[in-house]
PDB file of C-alpha atoms in Angstrom:
ATOM      1  CA  MET L 289     -24.884  38.462 -16.546  1.00  0.00           C
ATOM      2  CA  TRP L 290     -24.694  34.747 -17.243  1.00  0.00           C
ATOM      3  CA  ASN L 291     -26.811  33.281 -19.979  1.00  0.00           C
ATOM      4  CA  ARG L 292     -27.751  29.653 -20.380  1.00  0.00           C
ATOM      5  CA  LYS L 293     -25.127  28.907 -23.077  1.00  0.00           C
ATOM      6  CA  ALA L 294     -22.347  30.335 -20.932  1.00  0.00           C
ATOM      7  CA  VAL L 295     -23.397  28.282 -17.907  1.00  0.00           C
ATOM      8  CA  LEU L 296     -23.605  25.080 -19.973  1.00  0.00           C
ATOM      9  CA  GLY L 297     -20.242  25.808 -21.564  1.00  0.00           C
ATOM     10  CA  TRP L 298     -18.520  26.389 -18.237  1.00  0.00           C
ATOM     11  CA  SER L 299     -20.254  23.354 -16.785  1.00  0.00           C
ATOM     12  CA  ALA L 300     -18.842  21.187 -19.594  1.00  0.00           C
ATOM     13  CA  VAL L 301     -15.357  22.651 -19.090  1.00  0.00           C
ATOM     14  CA  LEU L 302     -15.526  22.033 -15.346  1.00  0.00           C
ATOM     15  CA  THR L 303     -16.765  18.453 -15.860  1.00  0.00           C
ATOM     16  CA  LEU L 304     -13.916  17.695 -18.283  1.00  0.00           C
ATOM     17  CA  ALA L 305     -11.369  19.248 -15.940  1.00  0.00           C
ATOM     18  CA  LEU L 306     -12.609  17.221 -12.972  1.00  0.00           C
ATOM     19  CA  ALA L 307     -12.747  14.009 -15.012  1.00  0.00           C
ATOM     20  CA  SER L 308      -9.184  14.472 -16.248  1.00  0.00           C
ATOM     21  CA  ALA L 309      -8.053  15.145 -12.684  1.00  0.00           C
ATOM     22  CA  GLY L 310      -9.594  11.856 -11.520  1.00  0.00           C
ATOM     23  CA  TRP L 311     -12.835  13.237 -10.076  1.00  0.00           C
ATOM     24  CA  ALA L 312     -15.272  11.034 -11.958  1.00  0.00           C
ATOM     25  CA  THR L 313     -19.012  11.330 -11.622  1.00  0.00           C
ATOM     26  CA  SER L 314     -19.679   7.612 -11.996  1.00  0.00           C
ATOM     27  CA  ASN L 315     -18.817   4.619  -9.824  1.00  0.00           C
ATOM     28  CA  LYS L 316     -17.314   2.618 -12.687  1.00  0.00           C
ATOM     29  CA  PRO L 317     -13.810   1.260 -12.110  1.00  0.00           C
ATOM     30  CA  LYS L 318     -11.116   3.352 -13.705  1.00  0.00           C
ATOM     31  CA  VAL L 319      -8.944   1.895 -16.418  1.00  0.00           C
ATOM     32  CA  LYS L 320      -5.915   3.978 -17.151  1.00  0.00           C
ATOM     33  CA  THR L 321      -4.642   3.941 -20.672  1.00  0.00           C
ATOM     34  CA  GLY L 322      -1.509   5.370 -22.128  1.00  0.00           C
ATOM     35  CA  LYS L 323       1.855   4.117 -20.928  1.00  0.00           C
ATOM     36  CA  ALA L 324       2.044   0.364 -20.587  1.00  0.00           C
ATOM     37  CA  ALA L 325       2.911  -0.958 -17.175  1.00  0.00           C
ATOM     38  CA  THR L 326       6.341  -2.468 -16.896  1.00  0.00           C
ATOM     39  CA  VAL L 327       6.460  -5.929 -15.410  1.00  0.00           C
ATOM     40  CA  ALA L 328       9.648  -7.587 -14.269  1.00  0.00           C
ATOM     41  CA  PRO L 329      10.376 -10.755 -16.213  1.00  0.00           C
ATOM     42  CA  VAL L 330       9.942 -14.042 -14.374  1.00  0.00           C
ATOM     43  CA  ALA L 331      13.666 -14.709 -14.705  1.00  0.00           C
ATOM     44  CA  ALA L 332      14.309 -11.710 -12.433  1.00  0.00           C
ATOM     45  CA  MET L 333      12.348 -13.345  -9.605  1.00  0.00           C
ATOM     46  CA  PRO L 334      14.047 -15.729  -7.196  1.00  0.00           C
ATOM     47  CA  ALA L 335      13.737 -19.285  -8.489  1.00  0.00           C
ATOM     48  CA  GLU L 336      11.928 -20.566  -5.399  1.00  0.00           C
ATOM     49  CA  VAL L 337       9.247 -17.861  -5.657  1.00  0.00           C
ATOM     50  CA  ALA L 338       8.729 -18.277  -9.411  1.00  0.00           C
ATOM     51  CA  ALA L 339       8.473 -22.073  -9.179  1.00  0.00           C
ATOM     52  CA  SER L 340       6.470 -22.320  -5.968  1.00  0.00           C
ATOM     53  CA  PRO L 341       2.754 -23.124  -6.434  1.00  0.00           C
ATOM     54  CA  ALA L 342       2.136 -21.760  -2.930  1.00  0.00           C
ATOM     55  CA  ALA L 343       3.225 -18.338  -4.165  1.00  0.00           C
ATOM     56  CA  VAL L 344       0.369 -18.408  -6.672  1.00  0.00           C
ATOM     57  CA  SER L 345      -2.474 -19.762  -4.523  1.00  0.00           C
ATOM     58  CA  PRO L 346      -2.959 -20.697  -0.884  1.00  0.00           C
ATOM     59  CA  ALA L 347      -2.505 -24.357   0.020  1.00  0.00           C
ATOM     60  CA  GLN L 348      -5.617 -26.524   0.091  1.00  0.00           C
ATOM     61  CA  PRO L 349      -6.225 -27.949   3.585  1.00  0.00           C
ATOM     62  CA  SER L 350      -6.174 -31.728   3.862  1.00  0.00           C
ATOM     63  CA  ASP L 351      -9.462 -33.605   3.872  1.00  0.00           C
ATOM     64  CA  GLN L 352      -8.784 -34.704   7.464  1.00  0.00           C
ATOM     65  CA  ALA L 353      -8.234 -31.087   8.543  1.00  0.00           C
ATOM     66  CA  LEU L 354     -11.448 -29.978   6.799  1.00  0.00           C
ATOM     67  CA  SER L 355     -13.457 -32.767   8.468  1.00  0.00           C
ATOM     68  CA  GLU L 356     -12.069 -31.840  11.877  1.00  0.00           C
ATOM     69  CA  GLN L 357     -12.733 -28.118  11.396  1.00  0.00           C
ATOM     70  CA  ILE L 358     -16.317 -28.708  10.281  1.00  0.00           C
ATOM     71  CA  SER L 359     -17.008 -31.173  13.125  1.00  0.00           C
ATOM     72  CA  ALA L 360     -15.567 -28.692  15.641  1.00  0.00           C
ATOM     73  CA  ALA L 361     -17.732 -25.912  14.174  1.00  0.00           C
ATOM     74  CA  PHE L 362     -20.825 -28.109  14.548  1.00  0.00           C
ATOM     75  CA  LYS L 363     -19.977 -28.916  18.190  1.00  0.00           C
ATOM     76  CA  ALA L 364     -19.350 -25.230  18.980  1.00  0.00           C
ATOM     77  CA  ASP L 365     -22.635 -24.134  17.396  1.00  0.00           C
ATOM     78  CA  PRO L 366     -25.565 -24.153  19.864  1.00  0.00           C
ATOM     79  CA  LEU L 367     -28.061 -24.947  17.089  1.00  0.00           C
ATOM     80  CA  LEU L 368     -26.154 -28.044  15.927  1.00  0.00           C
ATOM     81  CA  ASP L 369     -24.514 -29.301  19.126  1.00  0.00           C
ATOM     82  CA  GLY L 370     -25.783 -32.766  19.936  1.00  0.00           C
ATOM     83  CA  GLN L 371     -26.978 -33.508  16.405  1.00  0.00           C
ATOM     84  CA  SER L 372     -25.839 -36.684  14.685  1.00  0.00           C
ATOM     85  CA  ILE L 373     -23.908 -35.343  11.679  1.00  0.00           C
ATOM     86  CA  GLN L 374     -21.015 -37.205  10.079  1.00  0.00           C
ATOM     87  CA  VAL L 375     -18.581 -35.267   7.883  1.00  0.00           C
ATOM     88  CA  GLU L 376     -16.842 -36.854   4.909  1.00  0.00           C
ATOM     89  CA  ALA L 377     -14.281 -34.914   2.865  1.00  0.00           C
ATOM     90  CA  ARG L 378     -12.740 -35.834  -0.482  1.00  0.00           C
ATOM     91  CA  GLY L 379     -10.653 -33.325  -2.388  1.00  0.00           C
ATOM     92  CA  GLY L 380     -12.288 -30.417  -0.590  1.00  0.00           C
ATOM     93  CA  ASN L 381     -15.784 -31.684  -1.428  1.00  0.00           C
ATOM     94  CA  ILE L 382     -17.795 -32.290   1.733  1.00  0.00           C
ATOM     95  CA  THR L 383     -20.654 -34.752   2.256  1.00  0.00           C
ATOM     96  CA  LEU L 384     -22.785 -34.401   5.374  1.00  0.00           C
ATOM     97  CA  ARG L 385     -24.645 -37.500   6.585  1.00  0.00           C
ATOM     98  CA  GLY L 386     -26.855 -38.167   9.571  1.00  0.00           C
ATOM     99  CA  GLU L 387     -30.034 -36.818  11.107  1.00  0.00           C
ATOM    100  CA  VAL L 388     -31.074 -33.401  12.328  1.00  0.00           C
ATOM    101  CA  ALA L 389     -34.270 -32.282  14.045  1.00  0.00           C
ATOM    102  CA  SER L 390     -35.376 -29.611  11.547  1.00  0.00           C
ATOM    103  CA  ASP L 391     -34.907 -28.067   8.126  1.00  0.00           C
ATOM    104  CA  VAL L 392     -33.432 -25.018   9.852  1.00  0.00           C
ATOM    105  CA  GLN L 393     -30.682 -27.176  11.368  1.00  0.00           C
ATOM    106  CA  LEU L 394     -30.070 -28.902   8.036  1.00  0.00           C
ATOM    107  CA  ASN L 395     -29.659 -25.607   6.157  1.00  0.00           C
ATOM    108  CA  HIS L 396     -27.544 -24.152   8.960  1.00  0.00           C
ATOM    109  CA  ALA L 397     -25.204 -27.163   8.840  1.00  0.00           C
ATOM    110  CA  LEU L 398     -24.813 -26.824   5.069  1.00  0.00           C
ATOM    111  CA  ASP L 399     -24.082 -23.092   5.384  1.00  0.00           C
ATOM    112  CA  LEU L 400     -21.637 -23.583   8.247  1.00  0.00           C
ATOM    113  CA  ALA L 401     -19.710 -26.305   6.404  1.00  0.00           C
ATOM    114  CA  GLY L 402     -19.562 -24.213   3.233  1.00  0.00           C
ATOM    115  CA  ALA L 403     -18.093 -21.269   5.137  1.00  0.00           C
ATOM    116  CA  ILE L 404     -14.952 -23.175   6.148  1.00  0.00           C
ATOM    117  CA  PRO L 405     -11.932 -22.043   4.057  1.00  0.00           C
ATOM    118  CA  GLY L 406     -10.879 -24.742   1.608  1.00  0.00           C
ATOM    119  CA  VAL L 407     -14.337 -26.265   1.178  1.00  0.00           C
ATOM    120  CA  ARG L 408     -15.152 -26.464  -2.528  1.00  0.00           C
ATOM    121  CA  ALA L 409     -18.678 -27.917  -2.364  1.00  0.00           C
ATOM    122  CA  VAL L 410     -21.076 -29.335   0.217  1.00  0.00           C
ATOM    123  CA  GLU L 411     -23.389 -32.235  -0.560  1.00  0.00           C
ATOM    124  CA  ASN L 412     -26.429 -32.963   1.597  1.00  0.00           C
ATOM    125  CA  ALA L 413     -27.030 -36.599   2.521  1.00  0.00           C
ATOM    126  CA  MET L 414     -28.741 -35.735   5.838  1.00  0.00           C
ATOM    127  CA  LEU L 415     -32.284 -36.578   6.893  1.00  0.00           C
ATOM    128  CA  VAL L 416     -34.693 -34.522   8.955  1.00  0.00           C
ATOM    129  CA  LYS L 417     -36.253 -36.525  11.809  1.00  0.00           C
ATOM    130  CA  SER L 418     -40.019 -36.561  11.575  1.00  0.00           C
TER     131      SER L 418
END
């Protein structure tokens, strides 16, 4: 017959065994300790890969390309098509100027512009027609 101490003892043993096997009971990220990971020295990499900034981060689109992408997104969007919105880009920072018919359109334009890859910030200089 099992008594309470025996059940608790076996429960603790089972929990430790599962935890050591990688079956954790929490959703926390696992950090393995012990052997240090070996990393190849930079000198072992090809020179063009080690020196290339594109290998570290994706290239930033040009301001012209960002302006064109945002303008095309506005024209393709049924909520914003036909609105008078000018797009200005400088270093990935976008300024939207012009007039829209409602606050909903204004907020939608800001969200749409901010969703374009490469956009760092969006500044509102638009007016809502009254």
